[in-house]
Amino acid sequence: MREDPESVMRQIVRVFMQDGPTYCPGFQFRPDLTLEPVVVALFERAMELRVPHNYFALWMMVPSPALQGSRPVDLRRNGDASLLLSGLEGIFTDKAA
């Protein structure tokens, strides 16, 4: 049984270009093209925090002080989202101020 495409689209990180195409970064997909569960969990939390898609995608790809300089994209496959969730919240919540 296939998943509802609309439901899947709400889980996909998209990068919106001004007056241009929309990109879906590859870091959110497994080799079999299913969604990476850790990225889905992070993105759900980012949406709760009202983090724009573009900011979330950028955060995933740059070294993060909240993660001792590691890039979230490099830590996504360790199976434990708690460190990444903490890093995300540390950057995008009022606690970071």
mmCIF file of N, CA, C and O in Angstrom:
data_model
loop_
_atom_site.group_PDB
_atom_site.id
_atom_site.type_symbol
_atom_site.label_atom_id
_atom_site.label_comp_id
_atom_site.label_asym_id
_atom_site.label_seq_id
_atom_site.Cartn_x
_atom_site.Cartn_y
_atom_site.Cartn_z
ATOM 1 N N MET A 1 0.837 -1.175 0.000
ATOM 2 C CA MET A 1 0.000 0.000 0.000
ATOM 3 C C MET A 1 0.885 1.243 0.000
ATOM 4 O O MET A 1 1.824 1.344 0.766
ATOM 5 N N ARG A 2 0.578 2.184 -0.844
ATOM 6 C CA ARG A 2 1.362 3.415 -0.921
ATOM 7 C C ARG A 2 0.827 4.436 0.062
ATOM 8 O O ARG A 2 -0.364 4.493 0.329
ATOM 9 N N GLU A 3 1.738 5.257 0.572
ATOM 10 C CA GLU A 3 1.326 6.335 1.471
ATOM 11 C C GLU A 3 0.622 7.431 0.690
ATOM 12 O O GLU A 3 0.828 7.593 -0.509
ATOM 13 N N ASP A 4 -0.204 8.177 1.396
ATOM 14 C CA ASP A 4 -0.893 9.317 0.810
ATOM 15 C C ASP A 4 0.146 10.355 0.399
ATOM 16 O O ASP A 4 0.920 10.822 1.240
ATOM 17 N N PRO A 5 0.205 10.738 -0.888
ATOM 18 C CA PRO A 5 1.230 11.689 -1.346
ATOM 19 C C PRO A 5 1.172 13.030 -0.619
ATOM 20 O O PRO A 5 2.207 13.631 -0.348
ATOM 21 N N GLU A 6 -0.029 13.478 -0.287
ATOM 22 C CA GLU A 6 -0.145 14.761 0.415
ATOM 23 C C GLU A 6 0.478 14.676 1.809
ATOM 24 O O GLU A 6 1.161 15.589 2.253
ATOM 25 N N SER A 7 0.276 13.560 2.473
ATOM 26 C CA SER A 7 0.871 13.349 3.796
ATOM 27 C C SER A 7 2.393 13.321 3.708
ATOM 28 O O SER A 7 3.092 13.905 4.538
ATOM 29 N N VAL A 8 2.911 12.645 2.703
ATOM 30 C CA VAL A 8 4.361 12.562 2.518
ATOM 31 C C VAL A 8 4.926 13.952 2.228
ATOM 32 O O VAL A 8 5.964 14.330 2.764
ATOM 33 N N MET A 9 4.241 14.721 1.398
ATOM 34 C CA MET A 9 4.731 16.067 1.050
ATOM 35 C C MET A 9 4.840 16.966 2.289
ATOM 36 O O MET A 9 5.707 17.825 2.355
ATOM 37 N N ARG A 10 3.989 16.751 3.281
ATOM 38 C CA ARG A 10 4.074 17.557 4.508
ATOM 39 C C ARG A 10 5.298 17.173 5.340
ATOM 40 O O ARG A 10 5.705 17.916 6.223
ATOM 41 N N GLN A 11 5.882 16.012 5.072
ATOM 42 C CA GLN A 11 7.050 15.551 5.814
ATOM 43 C C GLN A 11 8.358 15.907 5.122
ATOM 44 O O GLN A 11 9.424 15.723 5.696
ATOM 45 N N ILE A 12 8.290 16.384 3.892
ATOM 46 C CA ILE A 12 9.499 16.617 3.107
ATOM 47 C C ILE A 12 9.994 18.051 3.268
ATOM 48 O O ILE A 12 9.239 19.003 3.130
ATOM 49 N N VAL A 13 11.278 18.168 3.560
ATOM 50 C CA VAL A 13 11.940 19.465 3.626
ATOM 51 C C VAL A 13 12.078 19.983 2.201
ATOM 52 O O VAL A 13 12.529 19.263 1.315
ATOM 53 N N ARG A 14 11.691 21.223 2.004
ATOM 54 C CA ARG A 14 11.830 21.832 0.681
ATOM 55 C C ARG A 14 12.574 23.148 0.819
ATOM 56 O O ARG A 14 12.438 23.843 1.817
ATOM 57 N N VAL A 15 13.360 23.458 -0.180
ATOM 58 C CA VAL A 15 14.075 24.731 -0.240
ATOM 59 C C VAL A 15 13.422 25.531 -1.355
ATOM 60 O O VAL A 15 13.398 25.100 -2.505
ATOM 61 N N PHE A 16 12.889 26.667 -0.975
ATOM 62 C CA PHE A 16 12.164 27.501 -1.923
ATOM 63 C C PHE A 16 13.083 28.593 -2.454
ATOM 64 O O PHE A 16 13.683 29.335 -1.680
ATOM 65 N N MET A 17 13.164 28.675 -3.772
ATOM 66 C CA MET A 17 13.982 29.689 -4.421
ATOM 67 C C MET A 17 13.053 30.817 -4.877
ATOM 68 O O MET A 17 11.959 30.548 -5.380
ATOM 69 N N GLN A 18 13.492 32.038 -4.702
ATOM 70 C CA GLN A 18 12.679 33.172 -5.121
ATOM 71 C C GLN A 18 12.443 33.103 -6.628
ATOM 72 O O GLN A 18 13.386 33.022 -7.408
ATOM 73 N N ASP A 19 11.181 33.121 -7.024
ATOM 74 C CA ASP A 19 10.801 33.079 -8.439
ATOM 75 C C ASP A 19 11.452 31.925 -9.190
ATOM 76 O O ASP A 19 11.810 32.053 -10.361
ATOM 77 N N GLY A 20 11.638 30.820 -8.520
ATOM 78 C CA GLY A 20 12.297 29.697 -9.183
ATOM 79 C C GLY A 20 11.774 28.370 -8.689
ATOM 80 O O GLY A 20 10.719 28.274 -8.074
ATOM 81 N N PRO A 21 12.542 27.336 -8.938
ATOM 82 C CA PRO A 21 12.115 25.979 -8.565
ATOM 83 C C PRO A 21 12.193 25.746 -7.056
ATOM 84 O O PRO A 21 12.757 26.544 -6.313
ATOM 85 N N THR A 22 11.630 24.646 -6.646
ATOM 86 C CA THR A 22 11.704 24.182 -5.266
ATOM 87 C C THR A 22 12.584 22.937 -5.262
ATOM 88 O O THR A 22 12.439 22.064 -6.120
ATOM 89 N N TYR A 23 13.512 22.860 -4.320
ATOM 90 C CA TYR A 23 14.422 21.719 -4.224
ATOM 91 C C TYR A 23 14.111 20.911 -2.967
ATOM 92 O O TYR A 23 13.730 21.470 -1.940
ATOM 93 N N CYS A 24 14.299 19.620 -3.058
ATOM 94 C CA CYS A 24 14.147 18.719 -1.917
ATOM 95 C C CYS A 24 15.525 18.129 -1.633
ATOM 96 O O CYS A 24 15.994 17.263 -2.369
ATOM 97 N N PRO A 25 16.203 18.610 -0.569
ATOM 98 C CA PRO A 25 17.564 18.133 -0.295
ATOM 99 C C PRO A 25 17.635 16.613 -0.115
ATOM 100 O O PRO A 25 16.774 16.004 0.517
ATOM 101 N N GLY A 26 18.676 16.038 -0.672
ATOM 102 C CA GLY A 26 18.859 14.598 -0.632
ATOM 103 C C GLY A 26 19.141 14.031 0.744
ATOM 104 O O GLY A 26 18.946 12.839 0.959
ATOM 105 N N PHE A 27 19.561 14.873 1.707
ATOM 106 C CA PHE A 27 19.901 14.345 3.030
ATOM 107 C C PHE A 27 18.715 13.720 3.744
ATOM 108 O O PHE A 27 18.883 12.994 4.707
ATOM 109 N N GLN A 28 17.508 13.979 3.301
ATOM 110 C CA GLN A 28 16.337 13.454 3.984
ATOM 111 C C GLN A 28 15.879 12.092 3.452
ATOM 112 O O GLN A 28 14.945 11.501 3.971
ATOM 113 N N PHE A 29 16.576 11.590 2.448
ATOM 114 C CA PHE A 29 16.197 10.321 1.839
ATOM 115 C C PHE A 29 17.233 9.238 2.118
ATOM 116 O O PHE A 29 18.427 9.482 2.105
ATOM 117 N N ARG A 30 16.743 8.027 2.340
ATOM 118 C CA ARG A 30 17.594 6.852 2.438
ATOM 119 C C ARG A 30 17.935 6.384 1.016
ATOM 120 O O ARG A 30 17.309 6.823 0.060
ATOM 121 N N PRO A 31 18.880 5.482 0.871
ATOM 122 C CA PRO A 31 19.221 4.979 -0.467
ATOM 123 C C PRO A 31 18.022 4.395 -1.227
ATOM 124 O O PRO A 31 17.959 4.470 -2.446
ATOM 125 N N ASP A 32 17.044 3.825 -0.502
ATOM 126 C CA ASP A 32 15.867 3.256 -1.173
ATOM 127 C C ASP A 32 14.774 4.303 -1.411
ATOM 128 O O ASP A 32 13.654 3.969 -1.785
ATOM 129 N N LEU A 33 15.102 5.579 -1.178
ATOM 130 C CA LEU A 33 14.232 6.742 -1.384
ATOM 131 C C LEU A 33 13.095 6.878 -0.380
ATOM 132 O O LEU A 33 12.199 7.688 -0.564
ATOM 133 N N THR A 34 13.136 6.090 0.702
ATOM 134 C CA THR A 34 12.210 6.339 1.805
ATOM 135 C C THR A 34 12.783 7.483 2.626
ATOM 136 O O THR A 34 13.972 7.823 2.515
ATOM 137 N N LEU A 35 11.943 8.083 3.458
ATOM 138 C CA LEU A 35 12.402 9.209 4.266
ATOM 139 C C LEU A 35 13.223 8.741 5.457
ATOM 140 O O LEU A 35 12.905 7.736 6.097
ATOM 141 N N GLU A 36 14.266 9.487 5.757
ATOM 142 C CA GLU A 36 15.144 9.223 6.904
ATOM 143 C C GLU A 36 14.378 9.581 8.179
ATOM 144 O O GLU A 36 14.027 10.747 8.396
ATOM 145 N N PRO A 37 14.058 8.607 9.063
ATOM 146 C CA PRO A 37 13.232 8.874 10.234
ATOM 147 C C PRO A 37 13.762 9.993 11.142
ATOM 148 O O PRO A 37 12.973 10.780 11.686
ATOM 149 N N VAL A 38 15.055 10.067 11.330
ATOM 150 C CA VAL A 38 15.623 11.108 12.187
ATOM 151 C C VAL A 38 15.350 12.484 11.593
ATOM 152 O O VAL A 38 14.977 13.416 12.314
ATOM 153 N N VAL A 39 15.483 12.624 10.294
ATOM 154 C CA VAL A 39 15.231 13.920 9.650
ATOM 155 C C VAL A 39 13.748 14.264 9.740
ATOM 156 O O VAL A 39 13.387 15.412 9.992
ATOM 157 N N VAL A 40 12.874 13.274 9.574
ATOM 158 C CA VAL A 40 11.434 13.521 9.697
ATOM 159 C C VAL A 40 11.119 14.035 11.099
ATOM 160 O O VAL A 40 10.381 15.019 11.264
ATOM 161 N N ALA A 41 11.683 13.415 12.127
ATOM 162 C CA ALA A 41 11.444 13.853 13.508
ATOM 163 C C ALA A 41 11.971 15.269 13.736
ATOM 164 O O ALA A 41 11.302 16.101 14.366
ATOM 165 N N LEU A 42 13.153 15.548 13.237
ATOM 166 C CA LEU A 42 13.722 16.898 13.368
ATOM 167 C C LEU A 42 12.863 17.929 12.647
ATOM 168 O O LEU A 42 12.590 19.013 13.176
ATOM 169 N N PHE A 43 12.428 17.591 11.450
ATOM 170 C CA PHE A 43 11.635 18.524 10.670
ATOM 171 C C PHE A 43 10.279 18.776 11.315
ATOM 172 O O PHE A 43 9.791 19.915 11.339
ATOM 173 N N GLU A 44 9.670 17.732 11.885
ATOM 174 C CA GLU A 44 8.405 17.925 12.607
ATOM 175 C C GLU A 44 8.594 18.916 13.752
ATOM 176 O O GLU A 44 7.771 19.808 13.950
ATOM 177 N N ARG A 45 9.675 18.763 14.484
ATOM 178 C CA ARG A 45 9.944 19.685 15.600
ATOM 179 C C ARG A 45 10.228 21.089 15.073
ATOM 180 O O ARG A 45 9.764 22.080 15.650
ATOM 181 N N ALA A 46 10.958 21.187 13.986
ATOM 182 C CA ALA A 46 11.239 22.492 13.388
ATOM 183 C C ALA A 46 9.938 23.187 12.989
ATOM 184 O O ALA A 46 9.788 24.403 13.194
ATOM 185 N N MET A 47 8.997 22.439 12.455
ATOM 186 C CA MET A 47 7.719 23.033 12.065
ATOM 187 C C MET A 47 6.944 23.505 13.305
ATOM 188 O O MET A 47 6.314 24.561 13.288
ATOM 189 N N GLU A 48 7.030 22.737 14.401
ATOM 190 C CA GLU A 48 6.397 23.171 15.654
ATOM 191 C C GLU A 48 7.008 24.478 16.150
ATOM 192 O O GLU A 48 6.316 25.323 16.705
ATOM 193 N N LEU A 49 8.316 24.620 15.941
ATOM 194 C CA LEU A 49 9.025 25.838 16.360
ATOM 195 C C LEU A 49 8.888 26.972 15.341
ATOM 196 O O LEU A 49 9.456 28.045 15.542
ATOM 197 N N ARG A 50 8.187 26.701 14.248
ATOM 198 C CA ARG A 50 7.973 27.668 13.167
ATOM 199 C C ARG A 50 9.272 28.077 12.468
ATOM 200 O O ARG A 50 9.476 29.232 12.107
ATOM 201 N N VAL A 51 10.162 27.114 12.329
ATOM 202 C CA VAL A 51 11.413 27.334 11.599
ATOM 203 C C VAL A 51 11.103 27.182 10.107
ATOM 204 O O VAL A 51 10.591 26.135 9.696
ATOM 205 N N PRO A 52 11.390 28.181 9.288
ATOM 206 C CA PRO A 52 11.144 28.051 7.855
ATOM 207 C C PRO A 52 11.957 26.906 7.244
ATOM 208 O O PRO A 52 13.069 26.603 7.690
ATOM 209 N N HIS A 53 11.389 26.290 6.221
ATOM 210 C CA HIS A 53 12.052 25.177 5.526
ATOM 211 C C HIS A 53 13.490 25.532 5.164
ATOM 212 O O HIS A 53 14.404 24.747 5.400
ATOM 213 N N ASN A 54 13.691 26.699 4.554
ATOM 214 C CA ASN A 54 15.034 27.076 4.084
ATOM 215 C C ASN A 54 16.023 27.157 5.246
ATOM 216 O O ASN A 54 17.171 26.742 5.117
ATOM 217 N N TYR A 55 15.598 27.707 6.380
ATOM 218 C CA TYR A 55 16.487 27.812 7.539
ATOM 219 C C TYR A 55 16.824 26.437 8.080
ATOM 220 O O TYR A 55 17.956 26.177 8.469
ATOM 221 N N PHE A 56 15.818 25.551 8.142
ATOM 222 C CA PHE A 56 16.061 24.199 8.622
ATOM 223 C C PHE A 56 17.067 23.477 7.722
ATOM 224 O O PHE A 56 18.007 22.852 8.202
ATOM 225 N N ALA A 57 16.872 23.577 6.403
ATOM 226 C CA ALA A 57 17.792 22.922 5.458
ATOM 227 C C ALA A 57 19.210 23.449 5.638
ATOM 228 O O ALA A 57 20.176 22.673 5.641
ATOM 229 N N LEU A 58 19.352 24.744 5.811
ATOM 230 C CA LEU A 58 20.679 25.328 6.022
ATOM 231 C C LEU A 58 21.279 24.842 7.335
ATOM 232 O O LEU A 58 22.449 24.467 7.393
ATOM 233 N N TRP A 59 20.477 24.818 8.393
ATOM 234 C CA TRP A 59 20.958 24.338 9.691
ATOM 235 C C TRP A 59 21.481 22.904 9.577
ATOM 236 O O TRP A 59 22.505 22.563 10.175
ATOM 237 N N MET A 60 20.804 22.083 8.792
ATOM 238 C CA MET A 60 21.236 20.693 8.632
ATOM 239 C C MET A 60 22.626 20.594 8.004
ATOM 240 O O MET A 60 23.357 19.643 8.268
ATOM 241 N N MET A 61 23.007 21.574 7.188
ATOM 242 C CA MET A 61 24.214 21.448 6.377
ATOM 243 C C MET A 61 25.429 22.223 6.869
ATOM 244 O O MET A 61 26.515 22.070 6.305
ATOM 245 N N VAL A 62 25.286 23.043 7.888
ATOM 246 C CA VAL A 62 26.437 23.819 8.349
ATOM 247 C C VAL A 62 26.862 23.347 9.740
ATOM 248 O O VAL A 62 26.046 22.838 10.513
ATOM 249 N N PRO A 63 28.141 23.514 10.085
ATOM 250 C CA PRO A 63 28.595 23.152 11.424
ATOM 251 C C PRO A 63 27.790 23.914 12.476
ATOM 252 O O PRO A 63 27.538 25.109 12.345
ATOM 253 N N SER A 64 27.384 23.206 13.512
ATOM 254 C CA SER A 64 26.542 23.791 14.553
ATOM 255 C C SER A 64 27.293 23.889 15.875
ATOM 256 O O SER A 64 27.778 22.873 16.389
ATOM 257 N N PRO A 65 27.365 25.092 16.448
ATOM 258 C CA PRO A 65 27.990 25.223 17.768
ATOM 259 C C PRO A 65 27.290 24.359 18.826
ATOM 260 O O PRO A 65 27.940 23.833 19.731
ATOM 261 N N ALA A 66 25.978 24.167 18.672
ATOM 262 C CA ALA A 66 25.221 23.351 19.631
ATOM 263 C C ALA A 66 25.583 21.872 19.530
ATOM 264 O O ALA A 66 25.262 21.093 20.428
ATOM 265 N N LEU A 67 26.266 21.491 18.462
ATOM 266 C CA LEU A 67 26.673 20.096 18.254
ATOM 267 C C LEU A 67 28.192 19.970 18.212
ATOM 268 O O LEU A 67 28.746 19.143 17.496
ATOM 269 N N GLN A 68 28.875 20.816 18.963
ATOM 270 C CA GLN A 68 30.336 20.836 19.037
ATOM 271 C C GLN A 68 30.968 20.950 17.655
ATOM 272 O O GLN A 68 32.001 20.333 17.373
ATOM 273 N N GLY A 69 30.340 21.729 16.786
ATOM 274 C CA GLY A 69 30.898 21.981 15.462
ATOM 275 C C GLY A 69 30.562 20.942 14.405
ATOM 276 O O GLY A 69 30.963 21.080 13.257
ATOM 277 N N SER A 70 29.837 19.901 14.779
ATOM 278 C CA SER A 70 29.434 18.899 13.789
ATOM 279 C C SER A 70 28.273 19.425 12.958
ATOM 280 O O SER A 70 27.498 20.260 13.409
ATOM 281 N N ARG A 71 28.153 18.896 11.751
ATOM 282 C CA ARG A 71 27.004 19.227 10.912
ATOM 283 C C ARG A 71 25.884 18.226 11.217
ATOM 284 O O ARG A 71 26.141 17.016 11.246
ATOM 285 N N PRO A 72 24.666 18.697 11.438
ATOM 286 C CA PRO A 72 23.563 17.771 11.699
ATOM 287 C C PRO A 72 23.423 16.702 10.622
ATOM 288 O O PRO A 72 23.134 15.547 10.935
ATOM 289 N N VAL A 73 23.648 17.050 9.371
ATOM 290 C CA VAL A 73 23.530 16.081 8.280
ATOM 291 C C VAL A 73 24.478 14.897 8.480
ATOM 292 O O VAL A 73 24.154 13.772 8.107
ATOM 293 N N ASP A 74 25.614 15.120 9.105
ATOM 294 C CA ASP A 74 26.576 14.040 9.331
ATOM 295 C C ASP A 74 26.192 13.156 10.516
ATOM 296 O O ASP A 74 26.729 12.054 10.662
ATOM 297 N N LEU A 75 25.294 13.629 11.367
ATOM 298 C CA LEU A 75 24.889 12.875 12.553
ATOM 299 C C LEU A 75 23.527 12.203 12.394
ATOM 300 O O LEU A 75 23.085 11.500 13.282
ATOM 301 N N ARG A 76 22.867 12.399 11.273
ATOM 302 C CA ARG A 76 21.482 11.965 11.113
ATOM 303 C C ARG A 76 21.299 10.456 11.094
ATOM 304 O O ARG A 76 20.223 9.964 11.387
ATOM 305 N N ARG A 77 22.305 9.711 10.761
ATOM 306 C CA ARG A 77 22.145 8.255 10.616
ATOM 307 C C ARG A 77 22.593 7.471 11.840
ATOM 308 O O ARG A 77 22.674 6.253 11.794
ATOM 309 N N ASN A 78 22.862 8.158 12.939
ATOM 310 C CA ASN A 78 23.277 7.419 14.130
ATOM 311 C C ASN A 78 22.084 6.793 14.847
ATOM 312 O O ASN A 78 22.268 6.058 15.810
ATOM 313 N N GLY A 79 20.850 7.088 14.384
ATOM 314 C CA GLY A 79 19.653 6.451 14.929
ATOM 315 C C GLY A 79 19.075 7.132 16.147
ATOM 316 O O GLY A 79 17.972 6.815 16.565
ATOM 317 N N ASP A 80 19.797 8.061 16.747
ATOM 318 C CA ASP A 80 19.322 8.742 17.949
ATOM 319 C C ASP A 80 19.090 10.215 17.634
ATOM 320 O O ASP A 80 20.035 10.965 17.422
ATOM 321 N N ALA A 81 17.832 10.605 17.621
ATOM 322 C CA ALA A 81 17.487 11.980 17.275
ATOM 323 C C ALA A 81 17.641 12.935 18.459
ATOM 324 O O ALA A 81 17.625 14.145 18.259
ATOM 325 N N SER A 82 17.832 12.429 19.678
ATOM 326 C CA SER A 82 17.819 13.303 20.857
ATOM 327 C C SER A 82 18.907 14.372 20.822
ATOM 328 O O SER A 82 18.650 15.534 21.152
ATOM 329 N N LEU A 83 20.119 14.025 20.427
ATOM 330 C CA LEU A 83 21.207 15.005 20.346
ATOM 331 C C LEU A 83 20.870 16.077 19.313
ATOM 332 O O LEU A 83 21.039 17.272 19.557
ATOM 333 N N LEU A 84 20.367 15.650 18.159
ATOM 334 C CA LEU A 84 20.016 16.594 17.107
ATOM 335 C C LEU A 84 18.818 17.452 17.509
ATOM 336 O O LEU A 84 18.795 18.658 17.227
ATOM 337 N N LEU A 85 17.826 16.864 18.162
ATOM 338 C CA LEU A 85 16.681 17.649 18.637
ATOM 339 C C LEU A 85 17.128 18.710 19.633
ATOM 340 O O LEU A 85 16.682 19.857 19.580
ATOM 341 N N SER A 86 18.026 18.330 20.513
ATOM 342 C CA SER A 86 18.570 19.286 21.476
ATOM 343 C C SER A 86 19.310 20.422 20.771
ATOM 344 O O SER A 86 19.166 21.598 21.119
ATOM 345 N N GLY A 87 20.108 20.071 19.763
ATOM 346 C CA GLY A 87 20.824 21.084 18.996
ATOM 347 C C GLY A 87 19.882 22.010 18.254
ATOM 348 O O GLY A 87 20.079 23.225 18.220
ATOM 349 N N LEU A 88 18.845 21.451 17.663
ATOM 350 C CA LEU A 88 17.842 22.250 16.947
ATOM 351 C C LEU A 88 17.153 23.220 17.897
ATOM 352 O O LEU A 88 17.041 24.415 17.622
ATOM 353 N N GLU A 89 16.705 22.701 19.026
ATOM 354 C CA GLU A 89 16.023 23.557 19.997
ATOM 355 C C GLU A 89 16.959 24.603 20.583
ATOM 356 O O GLU A 89 16.547 25.719 20.857
ATOM 357 N N GLY A 90 18.220 24.242 20.740
ATOM 358 C CA GLY A 90 19.184 25.201 21.268
ATOM 359 C C GLY A 90 19.404 26.380 20.342
ATOM 360 O O GLY A 90 19.699 27.489 20.784
ATOM 361 N N ILE A 91 19.246 26.174 19.057
ATOM 362 C CA ILE A 91 19.437 27.243 18.084
ATOM 363 C C ILE A 91 18.156 28.037 17.850
ATOM 364 O O ILE A 91 18.184 29.259 17.727
ATOM 365 N N PHE A 92 17.003 27.347 17.808
ATOM 366 C CA PHE A 92 15.773 27.989 17.354
ATOM 367 C C PHE A 92 14.741 28.255 18.448
ATOM 368 O O PHE A 92 13.580 28.516 18.114
ATOM 369 N N THR A 93 15.113 28.213 19.709
ATOM 370 C CA THR A 93 14.153 28.560 20.763
ATOM 371 C C THR A 93 14.658 29.764 21.544
ATOM 372 O O THR A 93 15.812 30.182 21.431
ATOM 373 N N ASP A 94 13.771 30.305 22.365
ATOM 374 C CA ASP A 94 14.129 31.461 23.178
ATOM 375 C C ASP A 94 15.249 31.148 24.159
ATOM 376 O O ASP A 94 15.974 32.023 24.594
ATOM 377 N N LYS A 95 15.408 29.848 24.498
ATOM 378 C CA LYS A 95 16.489 29.459 25.404
ATOM 379 C C LYS A 95 17.860 29.788 24.827
ATOM 380 O O LYS A 95 18.820 29.936 25.555
ATOM 381 N N ALA A 96 17.936 29.885 23.498
ATOM 382 C CA ALA A 96 19.215 30.172 22.844
ATOM 383 C C ALA A 96 19.607 31.624 22.999
ATOM 384 O O ALA A 96 20.756 31.982 22.797
ATOM 385 N N ALA A 97 18.659 32.478 23.341
ATOM 386 C CA ALA A 97 18.939 33.925 23.446
ATOM 387 C C ALA A 97 19.672 34.264 24.707
ATOM 388 O O ALA A 97 19.739 33.588 25.655
#
